[in-house]
Tab-separated table of C-alpha atoms in Angstrom:
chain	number	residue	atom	x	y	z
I	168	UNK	CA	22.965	5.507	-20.008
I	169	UNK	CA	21.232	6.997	-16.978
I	170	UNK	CA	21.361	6.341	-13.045
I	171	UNK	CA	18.893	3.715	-13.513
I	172	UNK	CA	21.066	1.994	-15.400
I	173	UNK	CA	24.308	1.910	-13.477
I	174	UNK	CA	25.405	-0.543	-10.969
I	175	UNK	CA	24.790	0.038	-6.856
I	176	UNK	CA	25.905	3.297	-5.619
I	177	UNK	CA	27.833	2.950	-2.299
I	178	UNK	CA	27.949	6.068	0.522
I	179	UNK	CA	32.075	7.035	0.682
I	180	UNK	CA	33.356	4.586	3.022
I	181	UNK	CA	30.781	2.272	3.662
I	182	UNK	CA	30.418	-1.088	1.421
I	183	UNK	CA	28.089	-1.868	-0.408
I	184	UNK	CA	26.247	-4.452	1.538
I	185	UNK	CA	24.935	-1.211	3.730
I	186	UNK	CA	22.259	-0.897	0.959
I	187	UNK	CA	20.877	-3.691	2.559
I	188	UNK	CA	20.252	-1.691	5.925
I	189	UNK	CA	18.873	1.194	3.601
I	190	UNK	CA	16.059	-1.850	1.962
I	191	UNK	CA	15.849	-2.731	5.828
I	192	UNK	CA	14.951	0.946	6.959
I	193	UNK	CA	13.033	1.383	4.302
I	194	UNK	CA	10.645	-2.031	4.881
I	195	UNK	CA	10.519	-1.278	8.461
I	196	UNK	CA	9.136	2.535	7.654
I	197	UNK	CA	6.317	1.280	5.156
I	198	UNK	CA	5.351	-1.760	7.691
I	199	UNK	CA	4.907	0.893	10.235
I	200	UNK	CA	3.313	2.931	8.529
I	201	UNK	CA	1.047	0.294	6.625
I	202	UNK	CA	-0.339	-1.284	10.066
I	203	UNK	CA	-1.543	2.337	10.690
I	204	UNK	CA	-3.737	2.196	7.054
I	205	UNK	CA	-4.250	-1.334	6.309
I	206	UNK	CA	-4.651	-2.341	9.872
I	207	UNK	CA	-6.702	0.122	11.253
I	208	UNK	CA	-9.538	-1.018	8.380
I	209	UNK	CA	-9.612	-4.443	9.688
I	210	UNK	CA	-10.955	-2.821	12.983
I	211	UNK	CA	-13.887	-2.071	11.160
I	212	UNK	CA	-16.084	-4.087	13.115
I	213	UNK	CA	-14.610	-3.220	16.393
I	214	UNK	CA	-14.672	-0.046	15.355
I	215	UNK	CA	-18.466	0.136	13.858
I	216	UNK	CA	-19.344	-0.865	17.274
I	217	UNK	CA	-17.535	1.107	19.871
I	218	UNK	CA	-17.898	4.608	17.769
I	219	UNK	CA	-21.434	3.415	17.144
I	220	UNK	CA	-21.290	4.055	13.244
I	221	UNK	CA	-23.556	2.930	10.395
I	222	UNK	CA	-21.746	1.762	7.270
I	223	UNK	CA	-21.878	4.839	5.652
I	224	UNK	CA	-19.842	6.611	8.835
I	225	UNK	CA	-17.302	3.993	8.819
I	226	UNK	CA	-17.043	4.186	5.198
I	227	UNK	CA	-15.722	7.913	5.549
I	228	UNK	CA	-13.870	7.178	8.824
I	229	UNK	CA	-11.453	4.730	6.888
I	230	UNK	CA	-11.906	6.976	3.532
I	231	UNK	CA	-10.351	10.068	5.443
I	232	UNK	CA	-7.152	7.918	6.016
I	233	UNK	CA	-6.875	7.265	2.730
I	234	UNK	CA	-7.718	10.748	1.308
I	235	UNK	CA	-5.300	12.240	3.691
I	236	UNK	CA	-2.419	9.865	1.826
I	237	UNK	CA	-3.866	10.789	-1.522
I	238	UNK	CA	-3.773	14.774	-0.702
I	239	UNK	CA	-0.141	13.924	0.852
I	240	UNK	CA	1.739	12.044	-1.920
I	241	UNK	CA	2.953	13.910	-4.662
I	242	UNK	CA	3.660	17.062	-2.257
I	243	UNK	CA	6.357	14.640	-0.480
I	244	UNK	CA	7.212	13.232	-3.228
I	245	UNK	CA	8.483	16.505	-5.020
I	246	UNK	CA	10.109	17.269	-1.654
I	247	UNK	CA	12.060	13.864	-1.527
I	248	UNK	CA	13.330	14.752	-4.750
I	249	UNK	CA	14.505	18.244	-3.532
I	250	UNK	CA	15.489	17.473	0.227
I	251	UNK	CA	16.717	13.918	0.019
I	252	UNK	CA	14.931	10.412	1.306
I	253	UNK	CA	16.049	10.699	4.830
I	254	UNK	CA	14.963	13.877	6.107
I	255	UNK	CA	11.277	13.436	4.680
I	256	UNK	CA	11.505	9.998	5.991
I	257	UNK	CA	11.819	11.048	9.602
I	258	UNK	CA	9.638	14.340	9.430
I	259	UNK	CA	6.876	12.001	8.200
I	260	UNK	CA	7.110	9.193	10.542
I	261	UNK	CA	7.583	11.975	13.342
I	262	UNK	CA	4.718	13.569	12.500
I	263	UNK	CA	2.476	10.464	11.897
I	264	UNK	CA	3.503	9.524	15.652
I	265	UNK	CA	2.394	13.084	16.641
I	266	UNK	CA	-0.921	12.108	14.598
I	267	UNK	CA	-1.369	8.945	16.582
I	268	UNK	CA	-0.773	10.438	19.981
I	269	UNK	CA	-3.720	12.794	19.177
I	270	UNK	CA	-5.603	10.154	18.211
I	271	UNK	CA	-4.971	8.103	21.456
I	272	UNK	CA	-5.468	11.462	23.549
I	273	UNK	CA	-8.596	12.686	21.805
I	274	UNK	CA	-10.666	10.538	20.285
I	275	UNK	CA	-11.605	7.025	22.072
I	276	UNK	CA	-14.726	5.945	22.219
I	277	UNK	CA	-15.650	7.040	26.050
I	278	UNK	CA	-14.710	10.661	24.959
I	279	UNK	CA	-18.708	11.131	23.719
I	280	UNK	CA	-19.678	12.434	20.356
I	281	UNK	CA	-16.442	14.844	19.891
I	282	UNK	CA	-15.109	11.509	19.814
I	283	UNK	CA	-16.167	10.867	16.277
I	284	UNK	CA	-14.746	14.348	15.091
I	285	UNK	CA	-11.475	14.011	16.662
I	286	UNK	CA	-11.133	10.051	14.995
I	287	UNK	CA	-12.117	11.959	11.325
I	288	UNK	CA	-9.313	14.325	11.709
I	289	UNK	CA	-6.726	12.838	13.455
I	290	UNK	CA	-6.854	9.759	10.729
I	291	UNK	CA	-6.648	11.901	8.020
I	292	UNK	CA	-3.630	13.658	9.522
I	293	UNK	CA	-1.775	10.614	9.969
I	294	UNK	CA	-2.271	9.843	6.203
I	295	UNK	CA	-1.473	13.762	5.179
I	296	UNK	CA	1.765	12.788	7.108
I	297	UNK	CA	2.319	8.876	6.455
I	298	UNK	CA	2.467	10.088	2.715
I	299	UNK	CA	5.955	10.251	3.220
I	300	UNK	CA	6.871	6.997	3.415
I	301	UNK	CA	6.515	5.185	0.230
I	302	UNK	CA	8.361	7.725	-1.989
I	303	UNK	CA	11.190	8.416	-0.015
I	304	UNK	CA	11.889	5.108	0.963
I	305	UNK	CA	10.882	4.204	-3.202
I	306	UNK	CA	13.586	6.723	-4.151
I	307	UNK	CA	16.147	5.557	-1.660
I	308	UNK	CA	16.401	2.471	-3.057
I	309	UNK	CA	16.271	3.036	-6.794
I	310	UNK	CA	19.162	4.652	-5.977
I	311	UNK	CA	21.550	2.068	-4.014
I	312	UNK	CA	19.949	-0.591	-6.073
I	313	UNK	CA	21.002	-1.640	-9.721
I	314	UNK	CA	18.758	-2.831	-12.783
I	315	UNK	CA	19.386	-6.656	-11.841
I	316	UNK	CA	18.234	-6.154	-8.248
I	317	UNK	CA	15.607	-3.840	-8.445
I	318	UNK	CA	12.804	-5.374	-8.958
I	319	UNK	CA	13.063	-7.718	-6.203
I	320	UNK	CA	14.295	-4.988	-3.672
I	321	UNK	CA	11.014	-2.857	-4.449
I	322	UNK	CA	9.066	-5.711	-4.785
I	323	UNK	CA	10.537	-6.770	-0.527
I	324	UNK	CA	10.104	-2.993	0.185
I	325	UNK	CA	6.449	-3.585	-0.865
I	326	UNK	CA	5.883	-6.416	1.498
I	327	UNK	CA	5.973	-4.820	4.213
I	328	UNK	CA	2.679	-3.369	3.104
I	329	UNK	CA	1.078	-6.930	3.386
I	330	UNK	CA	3.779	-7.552	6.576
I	331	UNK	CA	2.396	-4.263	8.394
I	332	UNK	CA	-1.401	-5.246	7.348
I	333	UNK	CA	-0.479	-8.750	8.709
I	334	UNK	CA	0.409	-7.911	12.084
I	335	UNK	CA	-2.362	-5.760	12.274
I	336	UNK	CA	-4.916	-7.903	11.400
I	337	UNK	CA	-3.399	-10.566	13.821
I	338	UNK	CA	-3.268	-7.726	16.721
I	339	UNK	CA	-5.689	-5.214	16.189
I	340	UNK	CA	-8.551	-6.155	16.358
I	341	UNK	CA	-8.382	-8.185	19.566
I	342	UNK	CA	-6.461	-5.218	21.339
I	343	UNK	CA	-9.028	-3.373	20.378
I	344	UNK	CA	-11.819	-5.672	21.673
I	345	UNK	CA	-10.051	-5.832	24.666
I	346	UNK	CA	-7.846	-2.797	25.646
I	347	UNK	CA	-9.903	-0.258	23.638
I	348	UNK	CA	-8.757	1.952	20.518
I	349	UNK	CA	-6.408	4.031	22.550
I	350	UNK	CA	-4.000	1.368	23.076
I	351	UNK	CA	-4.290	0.648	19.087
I	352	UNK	CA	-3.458	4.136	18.428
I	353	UNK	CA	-0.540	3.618	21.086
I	354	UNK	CA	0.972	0.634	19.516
I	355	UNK	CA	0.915	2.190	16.191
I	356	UNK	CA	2.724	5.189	17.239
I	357	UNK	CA	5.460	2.621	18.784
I	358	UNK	CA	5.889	1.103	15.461
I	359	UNK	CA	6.444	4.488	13.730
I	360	UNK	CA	8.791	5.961	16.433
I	361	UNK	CA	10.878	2.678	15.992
I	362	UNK	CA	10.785	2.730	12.373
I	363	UNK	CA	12.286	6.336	12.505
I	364	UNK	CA	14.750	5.394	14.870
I	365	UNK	CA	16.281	2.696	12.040
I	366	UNK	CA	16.124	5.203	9.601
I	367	UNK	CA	18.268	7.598	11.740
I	368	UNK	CA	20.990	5.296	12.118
I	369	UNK	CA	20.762	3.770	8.768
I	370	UNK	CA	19.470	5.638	5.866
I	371	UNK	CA	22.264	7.678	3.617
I	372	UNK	CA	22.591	9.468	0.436
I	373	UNK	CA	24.701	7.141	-1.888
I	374	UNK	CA	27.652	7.615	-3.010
I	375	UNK	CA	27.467	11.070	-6.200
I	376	UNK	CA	29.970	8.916	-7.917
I	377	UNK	CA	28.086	6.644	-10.139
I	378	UNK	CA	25.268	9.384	-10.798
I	379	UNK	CA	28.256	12.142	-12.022
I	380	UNK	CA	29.630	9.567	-14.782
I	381	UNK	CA	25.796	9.027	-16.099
I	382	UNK	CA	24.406	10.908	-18.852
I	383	UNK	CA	21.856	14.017	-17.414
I	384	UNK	CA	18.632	12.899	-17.336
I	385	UNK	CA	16.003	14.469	-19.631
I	386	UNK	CA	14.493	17.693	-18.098
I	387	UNK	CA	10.993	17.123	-18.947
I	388	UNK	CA	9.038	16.522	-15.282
I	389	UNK	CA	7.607	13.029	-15.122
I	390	UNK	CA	4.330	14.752	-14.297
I	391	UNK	CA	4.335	15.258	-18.828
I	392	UNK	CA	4.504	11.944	-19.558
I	393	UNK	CA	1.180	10.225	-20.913
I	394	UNK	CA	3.491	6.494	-19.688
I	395	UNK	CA	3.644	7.463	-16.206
I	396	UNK	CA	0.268	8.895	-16.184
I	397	UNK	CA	-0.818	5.907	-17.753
I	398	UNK	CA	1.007	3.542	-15.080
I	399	UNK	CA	-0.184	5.722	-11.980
I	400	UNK	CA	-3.754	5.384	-13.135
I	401	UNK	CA	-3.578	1.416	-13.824
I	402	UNK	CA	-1.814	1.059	-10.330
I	403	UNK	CA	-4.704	3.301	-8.576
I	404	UNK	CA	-7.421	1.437	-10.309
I	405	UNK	CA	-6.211	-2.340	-9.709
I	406	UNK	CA	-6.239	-1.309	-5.232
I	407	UNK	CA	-9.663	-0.535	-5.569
I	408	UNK	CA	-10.791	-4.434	-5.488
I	409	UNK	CA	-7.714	-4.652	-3.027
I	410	UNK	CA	-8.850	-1.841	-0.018
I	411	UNK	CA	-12.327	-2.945	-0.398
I	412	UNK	CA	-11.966	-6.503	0.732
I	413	UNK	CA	-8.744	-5.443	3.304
I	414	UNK	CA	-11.471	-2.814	4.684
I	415	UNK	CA	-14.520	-4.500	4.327
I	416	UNK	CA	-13.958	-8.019	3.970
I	417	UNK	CA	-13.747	-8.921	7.680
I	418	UNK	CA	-17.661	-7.701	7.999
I	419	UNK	CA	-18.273	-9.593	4.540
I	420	UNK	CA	-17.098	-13.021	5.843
I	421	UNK	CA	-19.428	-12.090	9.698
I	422	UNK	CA	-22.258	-11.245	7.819
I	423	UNK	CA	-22.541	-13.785	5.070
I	424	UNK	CA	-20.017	-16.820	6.289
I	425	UNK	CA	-21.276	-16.179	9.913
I	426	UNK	CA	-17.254	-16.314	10.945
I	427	UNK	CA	-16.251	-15.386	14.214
I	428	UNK	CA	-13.857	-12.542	15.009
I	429	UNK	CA	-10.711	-14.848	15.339
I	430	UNK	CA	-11.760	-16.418	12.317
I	431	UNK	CA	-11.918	-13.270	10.375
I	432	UNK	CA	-8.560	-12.229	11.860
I	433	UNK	CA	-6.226	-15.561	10.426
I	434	UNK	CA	-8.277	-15.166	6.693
I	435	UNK	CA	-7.308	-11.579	6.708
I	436	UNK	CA	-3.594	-12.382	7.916
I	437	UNK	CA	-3.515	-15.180	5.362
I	438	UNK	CA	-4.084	-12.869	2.737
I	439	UNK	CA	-1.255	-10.641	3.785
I	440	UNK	CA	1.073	-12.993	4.235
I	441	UNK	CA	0.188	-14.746	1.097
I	442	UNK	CA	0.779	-11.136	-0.489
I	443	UNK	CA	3.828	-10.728	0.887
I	444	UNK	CA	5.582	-13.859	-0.759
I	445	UNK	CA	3.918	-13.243	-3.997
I	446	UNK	CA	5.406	-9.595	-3.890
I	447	UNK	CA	9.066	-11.182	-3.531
I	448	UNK	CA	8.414	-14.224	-5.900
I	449	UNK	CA	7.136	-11.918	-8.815
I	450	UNK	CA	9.970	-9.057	-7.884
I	451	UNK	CA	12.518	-11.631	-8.529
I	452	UNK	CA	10.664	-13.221	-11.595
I	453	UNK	CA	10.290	-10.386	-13.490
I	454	UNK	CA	14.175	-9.559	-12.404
I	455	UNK	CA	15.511	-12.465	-14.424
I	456	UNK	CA	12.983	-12.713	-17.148
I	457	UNK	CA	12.401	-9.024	-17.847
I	458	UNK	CA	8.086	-9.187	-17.614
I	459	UNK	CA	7.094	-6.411	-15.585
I	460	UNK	CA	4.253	-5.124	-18.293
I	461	UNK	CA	2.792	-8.463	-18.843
I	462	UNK	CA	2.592	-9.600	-15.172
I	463	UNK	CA	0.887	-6.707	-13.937
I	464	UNK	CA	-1.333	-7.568	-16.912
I	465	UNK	CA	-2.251	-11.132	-16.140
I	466	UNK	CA	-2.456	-9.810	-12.110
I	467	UNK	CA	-5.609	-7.191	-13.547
I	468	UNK	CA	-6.646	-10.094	-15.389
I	469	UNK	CA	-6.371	-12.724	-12.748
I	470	UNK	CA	-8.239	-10.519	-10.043
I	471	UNK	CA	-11.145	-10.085	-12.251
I	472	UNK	CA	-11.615	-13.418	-12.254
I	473	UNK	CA	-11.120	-14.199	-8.336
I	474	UNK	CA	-13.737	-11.073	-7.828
I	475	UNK	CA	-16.157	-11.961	-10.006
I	476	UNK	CA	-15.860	-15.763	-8.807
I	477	UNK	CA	-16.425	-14.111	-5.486
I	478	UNK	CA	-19.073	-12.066	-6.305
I	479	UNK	CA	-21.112	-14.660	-8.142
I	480	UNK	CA	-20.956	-17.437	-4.451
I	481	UNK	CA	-22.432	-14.694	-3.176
I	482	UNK	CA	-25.480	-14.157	-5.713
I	483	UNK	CA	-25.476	-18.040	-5.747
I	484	UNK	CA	-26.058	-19.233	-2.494
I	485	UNK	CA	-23.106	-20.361	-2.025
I	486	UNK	CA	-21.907	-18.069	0.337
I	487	UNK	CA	-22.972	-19.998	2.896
I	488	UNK	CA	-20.196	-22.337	2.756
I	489	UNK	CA	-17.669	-20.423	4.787
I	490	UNK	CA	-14.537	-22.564	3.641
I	491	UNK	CA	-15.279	-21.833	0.109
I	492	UNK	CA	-16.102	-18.714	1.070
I	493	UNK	CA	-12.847	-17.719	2.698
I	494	UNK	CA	-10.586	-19.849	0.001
I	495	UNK	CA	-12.099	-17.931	-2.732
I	496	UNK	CA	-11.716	-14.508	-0.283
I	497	UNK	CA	-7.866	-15.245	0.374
I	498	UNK	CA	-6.649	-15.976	-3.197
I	499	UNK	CA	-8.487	-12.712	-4.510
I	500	UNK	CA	-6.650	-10.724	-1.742
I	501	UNK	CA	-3.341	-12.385	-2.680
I	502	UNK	CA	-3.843	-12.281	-6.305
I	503	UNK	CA	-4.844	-8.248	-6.020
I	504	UNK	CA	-2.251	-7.918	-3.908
I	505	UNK	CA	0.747	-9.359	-5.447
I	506	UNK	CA	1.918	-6.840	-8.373
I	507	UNK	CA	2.438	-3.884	-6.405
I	508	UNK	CA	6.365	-3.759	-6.484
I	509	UNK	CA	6.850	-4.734	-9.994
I	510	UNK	CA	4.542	-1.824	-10.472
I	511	UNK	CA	6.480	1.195	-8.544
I	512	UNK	CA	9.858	-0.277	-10.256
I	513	UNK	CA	8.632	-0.149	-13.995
I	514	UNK	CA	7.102	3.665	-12.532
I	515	UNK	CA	10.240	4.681	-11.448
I	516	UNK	CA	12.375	3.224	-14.311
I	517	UNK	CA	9.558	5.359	-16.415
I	518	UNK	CA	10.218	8.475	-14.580
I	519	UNK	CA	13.705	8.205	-14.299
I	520	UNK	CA	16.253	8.709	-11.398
I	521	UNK	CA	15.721	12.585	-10.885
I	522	UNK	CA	11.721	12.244	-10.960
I	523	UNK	CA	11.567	8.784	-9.322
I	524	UNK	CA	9.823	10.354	-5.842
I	525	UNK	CA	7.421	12.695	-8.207
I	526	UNK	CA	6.568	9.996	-9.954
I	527	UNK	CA	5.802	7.347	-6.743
I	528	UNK	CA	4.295	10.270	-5.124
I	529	UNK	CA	1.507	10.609	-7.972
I	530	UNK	CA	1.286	6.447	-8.530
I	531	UNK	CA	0.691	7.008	-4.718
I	532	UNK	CA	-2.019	9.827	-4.588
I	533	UNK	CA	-3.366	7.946	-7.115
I	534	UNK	CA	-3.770	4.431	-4.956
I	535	UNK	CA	-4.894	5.853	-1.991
I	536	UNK	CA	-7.592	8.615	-4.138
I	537	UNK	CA	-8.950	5.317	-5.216
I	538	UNK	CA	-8.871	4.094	-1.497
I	539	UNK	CA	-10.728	6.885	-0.372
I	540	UNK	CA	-13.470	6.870	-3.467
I	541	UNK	CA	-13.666	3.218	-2.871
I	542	UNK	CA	-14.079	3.097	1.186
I	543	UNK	CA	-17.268	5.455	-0.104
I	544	UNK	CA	-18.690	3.164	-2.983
I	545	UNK	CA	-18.907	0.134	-1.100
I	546	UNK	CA	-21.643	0.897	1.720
I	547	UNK	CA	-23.905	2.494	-1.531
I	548	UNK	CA	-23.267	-0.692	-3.908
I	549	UNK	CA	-23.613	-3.156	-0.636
I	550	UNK	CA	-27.302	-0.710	0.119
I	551	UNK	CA	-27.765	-1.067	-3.975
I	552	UNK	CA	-27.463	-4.889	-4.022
I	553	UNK	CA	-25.472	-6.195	-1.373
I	554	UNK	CA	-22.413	-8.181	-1.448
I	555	UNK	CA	-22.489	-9.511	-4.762
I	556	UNK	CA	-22.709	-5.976	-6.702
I	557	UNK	CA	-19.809	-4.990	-4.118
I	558	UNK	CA	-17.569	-7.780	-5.549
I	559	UNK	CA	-18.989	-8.269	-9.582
I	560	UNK	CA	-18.414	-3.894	-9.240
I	561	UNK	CA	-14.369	-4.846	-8.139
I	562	UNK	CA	-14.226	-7.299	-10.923
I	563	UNK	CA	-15.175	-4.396	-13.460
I	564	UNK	CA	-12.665	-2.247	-12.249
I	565	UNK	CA	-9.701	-4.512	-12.438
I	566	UNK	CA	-10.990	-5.265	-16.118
I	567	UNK	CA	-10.710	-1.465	-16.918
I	568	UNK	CA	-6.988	-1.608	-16.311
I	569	UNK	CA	-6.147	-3.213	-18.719
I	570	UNK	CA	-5.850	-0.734	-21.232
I	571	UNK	CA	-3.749	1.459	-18.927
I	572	UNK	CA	-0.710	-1.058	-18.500
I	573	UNK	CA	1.124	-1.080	-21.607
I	574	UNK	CA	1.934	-4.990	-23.360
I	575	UNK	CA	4.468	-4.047	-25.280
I	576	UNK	CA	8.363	-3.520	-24.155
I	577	UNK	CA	10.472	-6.070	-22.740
I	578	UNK	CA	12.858	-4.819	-20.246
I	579	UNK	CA	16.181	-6.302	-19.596
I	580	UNK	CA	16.615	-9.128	-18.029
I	581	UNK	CA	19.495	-9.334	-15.102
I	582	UNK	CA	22.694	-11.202	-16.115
């Protein structure tokens, strides 16, 4: 039997309902730190306007955000398993604040050319340092969670992604019509520095008393083993249909559906929200029945569909029925969207409980690799053959996962 086996850990003196406020700390770090990297991309227009980019700028402008996460990752990740969850916690959400207060002294738009420089670097610093986040908070609740519960406390951890995206495509972009990217940069940093303040107060090391009666874990680094490899790939590939329509989907439904920036904003929250219910429906589903393999299977499966569904209204003609148009738009997002918990729990149950931040951290660097290759691929397929290669080309890609997410293996199902 290992730790991932055993029931909740409790911290010496504190009952067990506290792991709650650890799954709380832990949703409020990745919302904070997802409105910084899904919200910022639904800017894009605001953005493409103000810094006076062409595609291809903007394209490496929210790629550098994502490469920055990608480069950070698995470094943290080793470190969480080494220094704990809560001081790499609050050293990354310190220092993505720090990020973001560059960014809001340095680089808005009426700052001239050096403008452009200074928005480059200072996004991909607060990804280097965001990295953090999602393998610290991963690992802190693998451990004050048991089997039964898991999935569905990963699977709430991993809507705040969709929950930070949401309020950031219901805010951003209007602040940042109106008050200018300085006070977007400001109200990010806010988030973070909150977010840091509930992990302060909340987040503990559980209890060593469960982990000393479990059998070692094997020694062999998670980084050896072709499964998690396997899994980190399939969970890189299937975001790639996922950050290009977050990032680019706003200008998609403007330049095809005509839609106006409000519009744009509720389609983009819809998806988000809609994402963030289908991350706790299919964390609890796959708690009782014991599915995660073949439901992130039929997700890969479902989004090729939805993308190539997309992808074919625009060859069509279609497209230029917006309400069919932004139907079709918001069940892709959801659908690509959905799997993302059930994912990091069947990594980390992979891994195992000594490896289960390596192992995040490279599923991680792996997800936002793909966001960065992806936020570059778009503006050349959408030159190539506009929006219908952009979304058929998505379609592919969540058809080449297929192979990487095992079918076989049932795991338990909770009592």
């Amino acid at each position: 039997m290992s730790i991932l086996s055993t029931p909740p850990a409790t911290v010496t003196g504190v009952p067990s309902v506290h792991r709650w406020k650890v799954l709380a700390a832990g949703v409020a770090a990745n919302a904070s730190f997802s409105a910084v990297f899904s919200g910022i991309p639904v800017t894009s227009l605001v953005l493409r306007n103000d810094y006076q980019l062409g595609n291809a700028q903007l394209g490496l402008a929210l790629g550098l955000l994502s490469l920055g996460v990608a480069l950070g990752e698995l470094p943290w990740g080793v470190l969480t398993d080494r220094l704990g969850d809560r001081k790499v916690l609050l050293a990354g959400l310190l220092g993505t604040s720090a990020a973001l207060l560059l960014l809001m002294a340095m680089a808005r738009p009426t700052q001239g050319a050096s403008a452009i420089l200074w928005l480059y670097g200072g996004l991909m610093l607060a990804g280097l340092l965001g990295g953090s986040v999602n393998g610290a908070s991963g690992r802190a609740i693998m451990a004050w969670f048991g089997e039964g519960e898991r999935g569905l406390a990963m699977s709430i951890r991993q809507t705040a992604v969709p929950l930070g995206g949401g309020i950031g495509a219901l805010l951003l972009p209007s602040l940042a019509d109106r008050a200018g990217f300085g006070a977007v940069f400001g109200l990010l940093m806010a988030l973070c520095l909150a977010s840091g303040g509930l992990v302060l107060c909340w987040l503990r090391e559980p209890d060593m008393v469960a982990r000393s009666q479990a059998a070692p874990e094997p020694a062999a680094s998670a980084l050896r083993s072709a499964l998690v490899w396997r899994l980190a790939l399939g969970t890189g590939l299937l975001c790639a249909p996922q950050v290009a329509l977050i990032s680019f989907g706003g200008i998609f439904l403007h330049e095809v559906g005509q839609a106006s920036l409000l519009l744009m904003s509720v389609l983009l929250t819809l998806v988000q929200l809609g994402a963030a219910v289908a991350r706790i429906a299919s964390g609890r589903w796959t708690d009782r029945r014991g599915q995660r393999r073949p439901y992130l299977r039929a997700c890969a499966l479902g989004s090729a569909v939805l993308f190539l569904l997309l992808g074919l209204s625009s060859l069509s003609g279609m497209s230029a029925a917006l309400p069919w148009l932004g139907g079709v738009l918001v069940a892709a997002g959801v659908v690509v969207s959905a799997w993302h918990g059930v994912a990091y729990t069947e990594l980390a149950v992979a891994a195992g409980a000594s490896q289960v931040g390596t192992a995040l951290g490279l599923g991680n660097s792996c997800v936002f690799g793909v966001f960065f290759l992806t936020a570059q691929a778009v503006p050349v397929l959408l030159h190539w053959h506009g929006w219908a290669a952009v979304w058929i080309g998505a379609a592919i890609v969540a058809m080449l996962v297929l192979p990487l997410f095992p079918s076989a293996h049932k795991q338990p199902a909770s009592s």
